[in-house]
Amino acid sequence: MLASYALPVEASRGRRYPEPPHPYRDDFQRDRDRIIHARAFRRLENKTQVFTRRLSDHFRTRLTHTIEVAQISRTIAAALHLNESLVETLALAHDIGHPPFGHSGEQALDKAMRPHGLYFDHNLHALRIVESFEQRYASHPGLNLTFEVREGIIKHSHDYSAAEHPELAEYLLDLRPPLEAQLIDHTDEIAYNTADLDDGFEAGLLKLEEVRRGVSLFDRYLRQVEAEFTAASAKLKFNEALKRMLNHLVTDLIDHTKERIRQSGVATVDDVRQLPERLAAFSPATDAGRAEAKQFLYRNLYHSETLRPQKADGEKIVGDLFAYWLEHPEALPASYQKRAVEQGAPRVICDYIAGMTDNYILDQHRRLLKR
Ligand code: MG
């Protein structure tokens, strides 16, 4: 059933520590299950996507966002005859390296690292989680995932230069990732662009007319829905239009990627890897609509006055605690103190904070900084 340009599990470069095959799960299915059973995956439940849990239980968390990305990714993988298990695994792992407090937490951690000549990158952090921080097996450190899953964790959203990242040399940095990994960045964006409109509307921060003026893809489907369902409530019209917008983005990504596959003439996954550009893409018209929706969300939601205090609060908490542990490394858990001697305190404090849930970091802040 797989297309010739898909990545069959038999072609996997395998695991760092060889393991005997499982009787009825293939290696990518096992990797998916390892991600789901990881502690870092469970913590996604308590990490902010856009809205903190303090506002409402209806809004997406990083866990429910991840499940939506997995759903959309599987649909597209099936339509393109790609390896669904690999795509699902990569989707479930794609945000596992995110710190607490969404993007404000990420920015604050990066800012705290810069004076030490270091930085924070959530993809690289995700790799460290699956390679060493998850301790579940007596026989080896980390989750011992297949090469393709580790490669996809690194390369799903952008390429890393081999000159800047010699530590990633094994991940074929001069080659494109397989289509299964290429999809994830786009499905992630389909998921959050639509879900954040939904949550923003539900929160009362975005108005129907404002969304229609700022997002032409949404407006196109709202017009259809208004003509079809004259008596429906504004909320149902909103939901229906948003659902059609999501469907448009998914269908366009499938169709345009299919077309690019055909035009490129790729026959195998190695052909996909050798191309100078990634093949998974929206059509130019839909890509413009996607970018417009994203800009709208930045202007009207992520950078809105309403969310500004939440954002500033998250940045302050991360910054305060980073500075506190830098000054008091003896207050870190014993295992981190030991690693701080080997790897330097900034890196280890960054790892510690990045692993925290929103709840846990708030508790730490209250406990240590008496707030
Ligand atoms: Mg994401």
XYZ file of C-alpha atoms and ligand atoms in Angstrom:
372
model
C 0.000 0.000 0.000
C 2.985 2.343 0.486
C 4.031 4.617 -2.356
C 7.501 3.965 -3.794
C 8.678 7.334 -2.369
C 7.453 6.457 1.147
C 9.767 5.143 3.834
C 9.077 1.447 4.471
C 9.988 0.285 7.966
C 12.242 -2.386 6.450
C 14.449 0.418 5.080
C 15.034 1.910 8.538
C 18.661 2.426 9.526
C 17.615 0.954 12.858
C 18.284 1.736 16.504
C 21.432 2.892 18.291
C 21.284 -0.237 20.475
C 20.004 -3.174 18.401
C 16.907 -4.928 19.771
C 15.187 -8.149 18.729
C 12.057 -7.587 16.594
C 8.657 -7.505 18.275
C 6.241 -10.289 17.208
C 3.414 -8.008 16.022
C 4.521 -4.349 16.112
C 6.964 -2.927 13.609
C 9.766 -0.579 14.685
C 7.927 2.673 13.895
C 4.821 1.446 15.755
C 7.020 0.636 18.736
C 8.553 4.110 18.552
C 5.077 5.661 18.539
C 4.215 3.642 21.654
C 7.483 4.673 23.340
C 6.657 8.335 22.784
C 3.130 7.913 24.164
C 4.490 6.179 27.278
C 7.205 8.789 27.851
C 7.026 11.124 30.808
C 7.785 14.127 28.612
C 4.697 13.258 26.538
C 2.405 13.132 29.569
C 3.718 16.497 30.700
C 2.361 18.090 27.508
C -1.026 17.986 29.234
C 0.139 20.740 31.512
C 2.037 22.927 29.100
C 0.518 26.020 27.558
C -0.265 26.043 23.864
C -1.636 29.607 23.657
C -3.982 29.980 26.625
C -2.909 28.927 30.097
C -5.124 26.458 31.919
C -6.033 29.219 34.327
C -8.457 30.609 31.739
C -10.557 27.587 30.769
C -10.400 23.798 30.389
C -11.783 24.035 26.857
C -8.726 25.505 25.237
C -6.009 23.444 23.619
C -3.073 22.346 25.708
C 0.125 21.199 24.072
C -1.159 17.633 24.457
C -4.498 18.144 22.702
C -2.721 20.226 20.039
C -0.330 17.300 19.554
C -3.237 14.854 19.182
C -4.792 17.144 16.554
C -1.497 17.304 14.658
C -1.326 13.494 14.758
C -4.885 13.191 13.416
C -4.308 15.613 10.534
C -0.924 14.070 9.748
C -2.334 10.548 9.544
C -5.106 11.657 7.213
C -2.600 13.271 4.861
C -0.118 10.401 5.114
C -2.842 7.913 4.168
C -3.951 10.015 1.195
C -0.347 10.207 -0.056
C 0.362 6.528 0.734
C 3.165 7.481 3.093
C 4.169 5.495 6.164
C 1.385 6.350 8.622
C 3.131 4.916 11.667
C 6.237 7.007 11.081
C 4.159 10.147 10.455
C 2.092 9.519 13.591
C 5.210 9.004 15.698
C 6.772 12.237 14.443
C 3.540 14.158 15.026
C 3.250 12.864 18.598
C 6.894 13.784 19.261
C 6.924 17.153 17.482
C 6.362 19.380 20.546
C 7.869 17.149 23.210
C 10.808 19.557 23.660
C 8.659 22.589 24.436
C 9.217 24.342 27.759
C 6.370 25.602 30.002
C 4.418 28.745 29.018
C 4.445 28.230 25.254
C 6.516 30.561 23.127
C 7.129 33.049 25.917
C 8.812 30.279 27.926
C 10.886 29.346 24.893
C 11.990 32.937 24.302
C 12.803 33.501 27.964
C 14.936 30.354 28.142
C 16.800 31.325 25.000
C 17.363 34.828 26.347
C 18.704 33.432 29.634
C 21.155 31.184 27.737
C 22.594 33.845 25.387
C 24.926 35.577 27.903
C 26.599 32.152 28.355
C 27.172 31.760 24.625
C 24.411 29.132 24.499
C 20.845 29.047 23.213
C 17.631 27.055 23.516
C 16.160 25.140 20.576
C 13.110 22.953 21.214
C 13.941 20.431 18.478
C 17.433 19.865 19.857
C 15.955 19.652 23.337
C 13.462 17.022 22.129
C 16.356 14.945 20.828
C 18.089 15.164 24.217
C 14.855 14.014 25.891
C 14.473 10.891 23.773
C 18.227 10.184 23.723
C 19.032 10.581 27.388
C 16.504 12.166 29.752
C 13.851 9.467 29.433
C 15.063 6.572 31.565
C 12.807 3.578 30.987
C 15.058 0.707 30.012
C 17.642 -1.195 32.006
C 19.589 -2.034 28.856
C 20.194 1.458 27.402
C 19.726 5.179 28.070
C 16.803 7.051 26.478
C 14.076 5.534 24.323
C 16.443 4.016 21.738
C 14.270 5.260 18.853
C 14.960 4.392 15.237
C 17.213 6.663 13.207
C 14.328 8.026 11.105
C 12.327 9.126 14.142
C 15.346 10.902 15.657
C 16.123 12.455 12.280
C 12.515 13.626 11.956
C 12.520 15.114 15.462
C 15.474 17.257 14.385
C 14.576 18.024 10.787
C 10.754 18.221 10.659
C 10.540 22.017 10.699
C 13.780 23.205 9.101
C 17.255 22.139 8.033
C 20.256 22.497 10.344
C 23.610 23.425 8.827
C 26.316 20.804 9.132
C 28.928 23.509 9.792
C 27.012 24.927 12.771
C 25.940 21.568 14.184
C 28.786 19.041 13.982
C 27.099 17.124 16.853
C 24.221 16.294 14.472
C 26.481 14.957 11.686
C 24.847 11.495 11.750
C 21.476 12.993 10.692
C 22.372 13.527 7.012
C 22.160 17.307 7.327
C 22.984 17.893 3.673
C 19.973 15.804 2.599
C 16.241 16.508 2.862
C 14.227 14.459 5.350
C 11.736 11.869 4.063
C 8.242 13.096 3.134
C 6.892 11.646 6.384
C 8.952 14.240 8.308
C 8.407 17.037 5.781
C 4.641 16.886 6.385
C 4.818 17.670 10.088
C 5.692 21.349 9.881
C 2.694 21.955 7.615
C 0.238 19.855 9.616
C 1.402 21.632 12.768
C 0.523 24.939 11.157
C -2.838 23.716 9.852
C -3.648 22.546 13.375
C -2.674 25.694 15.249
C -3.868 28.244 12.709
C -7.370 26.789 12.843
C -7.415 25.809 16.533
C -6.131 29.190 17.684
C -8.870 30.954 15.698
C -11.316 28.605 17.416
C -9.952 29.168 20.930
C -9.573 32.907 20.329
C -13.217 33.127 19.214
C -14.379 30.969 22.111
C -12.433 33.184 24.534
C -14.168 36.245 23.129
C -10.840 37.731 22.019
C -11.624 37.418 18.304
C -14.890 38.571 16.753
C -16.507 36.900 13.748
C -16.376 40.054 11.609
C -12.765 40.719 12.570
C -11.713 37.174 11.585
C -13.547 37.441 8.274
C -11.873 40.782 7.480
C -8.400 39.512 8.384
C -8.477 35.916 7.088
C -9.684 35.624 3.492
C -9.740 31.801 3.525
C -12.140 31.946 6.472
C -14.233 34.627 4.772
C -14.575 32.511 1.636
C -16.139 29.637 3.596
C -18.165 31.862 5.894
C -19.896 33.272 2.801
C -20.774 29.738 1.668
C -22.055 28.843 5.129
C -24.133 32.028 5.432
C -25.822 31.230 2.122
C -26.503 27.624 3.140
C -27.507 28.089 6.792
C -29.210 31.456 7.083
C -30.815 30.663 10.459
C -27.770 29.119 12.202
C -26.195 30.862 15.201
C -22.996 32.869 14.774
C -21.087 30.212 16.728
C -22.278 27.396 14.444
C -21.514 29.451 11.350
C -18.062 30.108 12.748
C -17.493 26.402 13.463
C -18.749 25.328 10.045
C -16.605 27.908 8.206
C -13.534 26.992 10.248
C -14.060 23.287 9.567
C -14.224 24.018 5.823
C -11.086 26.147 6.058
C -9.260 23.261 7.769
C -10.476 20.890 5.090
C -9.269 23.295 2.400
C -5.763 23.462 3.913
C -5.526 19.669 4.241
C -6.841 19.003 0.724
C -4.546 21.615 -0.803
C -1.506 20.192 0.982
C -2.354 16.685 -0.273
C -3.048 17.792 -3.858
C -0.126 20.150 -4.219
C 2.364 17.752 -2.628
C 1.092 14.999 -4.942
C 1.624 17.296 -7.905
C 5.149 18.202 -6.806
C 5.954 14.520 -6.308
C 4.752 13.825 -9.853
C 6.646 16.737 -11.396
C 9.871 15.940 -9.549
C 9.824 12.374 -10.822
C 10.976 10.930 -7.488
C 10.645 7.165 -7.294
C 12.263 6.363 -3.951
C 12.872 7.896 -0.560
C 16.512 8.416 -1.586
C 15.323 10.526 -4.522
C 13.260 12.594 -2.055
C 16.354 13.051 0.110
C 18.557 14.130 -2.808
C 16.286 16.951 -4.034
C 17.475 20.484 -3.302
C 14.024 21.445 -1.937
C 11.388 19.857 0.238
C 8.446 18.426 -1.701
C 5.655 18.795 0.860
C 4.060 22.188 0.220
C 0.826 24.132 -0.133
C -0.060 25.670 -3.505
C 1.105 29.311 -3.789
C -2.468 30.666 -3.417
C -3.211 28.589 -0.317
C 0.198 29.330 1.118
C -0.622 33.039 0.900
C -3.897 32.331 2.751
C -2.040 30.331 5.381
C 0.486 33.144 5.910
C -2.311 35.686 6.168
C -4.086 33.636 8.864
C -0.836 33.278 10.779
C -0.134 37.023 10.640
C -3.685 37.701 11.761
C -3.186 35.473 14.794
C 0.112 37.145 15.703
C -1.416 40.604 15.504
C -4.768 39.928 17.090
C -4.169 37.034 19.474
C -0.566 36.113 20.375
C 0.494 39.746 20.716
C -2.860 41.025 21.963
C -3.180 43.258 25.016
C -5.273 40.569 26.727
C -2.573 37.913 26.506
C 0.294 40.314 27.238
C 0.214 39.926 31.064
C 0.154 36.105 30.754
C 3.135 36.306 28.399
C 5.102 38.721 30.561
C 4.373 36.595 33.639
C 5.716 33.447 31.969
C 8.874 35.201 30.808
C 9.516 36.621 34.256
C 9.052 33.298 36.042
C 11.454 31.505 33.695
C 14.015 34.336 33.908
C 13.781 34.596 37.716
C 14.234 30.870 38.290
C 17.098 30.588 35.812
C 18.932 33.380 37.645
C 18.100 31.845 41.035
C 19.553 28.400 40.221
C 22.586 29.958 38.571
C 23.323 31.656 41.852
C 22.239 28.669 43.993
C 23.203 25.496 42.096
C 23.073 23.683 45.463
C 19.277 24.134 45.325
C 19.046 21.976 42.163
C 18.073 18.293 42.525
C 21.132 16.095 43.193
C 21.217 14.530 39.725
C 21.248 17.987 38.108
C 23.998 19.208 40.431
C 26.139 16.296 39.294
C 25.474 17.047 35.631
C 26.118 20.763 36.215
C 29.708 19.917 37.157
C 30.187 18.049 33.858
C 28.133 20.196 31.467
C 28.040 23.628 33.110
C 25.197 25.062 35.154
C 23.429 27.083 32.389
C 22.810 24.053 30.150
C 21.606 21.923 33.033
C 19.326 24.619 34.470
C 17.903 25.118 30.982
C 17.197 21.370 30.674
C 15.587 21.354 34.117
C 13.293 24.292 33.355
C 12.451 23.089 29.846
C 11.165 19.811 31.261
C 8.770 21.503 33.682
C 5.021 21.794 33.308
C 3.304 25.145 33.865
C 2.069 23.951 37.284
C 5.422 22.718 38.428
C 7.347 25.848 37.499
C 4.703 28.009 39.199
C 5.124 25.916 42.371
C 8.898 26.235 42.199
C 8.642 29.973 41.745
C 6.342 30.325 44.745
C 8.474 28.029 46.909
C 11.899 29.459 46.074
C 11.119 33.074 45.432
C 8.308 33.365 47.989
C 5.849 34.914 45.641
Mg 3.178 22.215 17.442
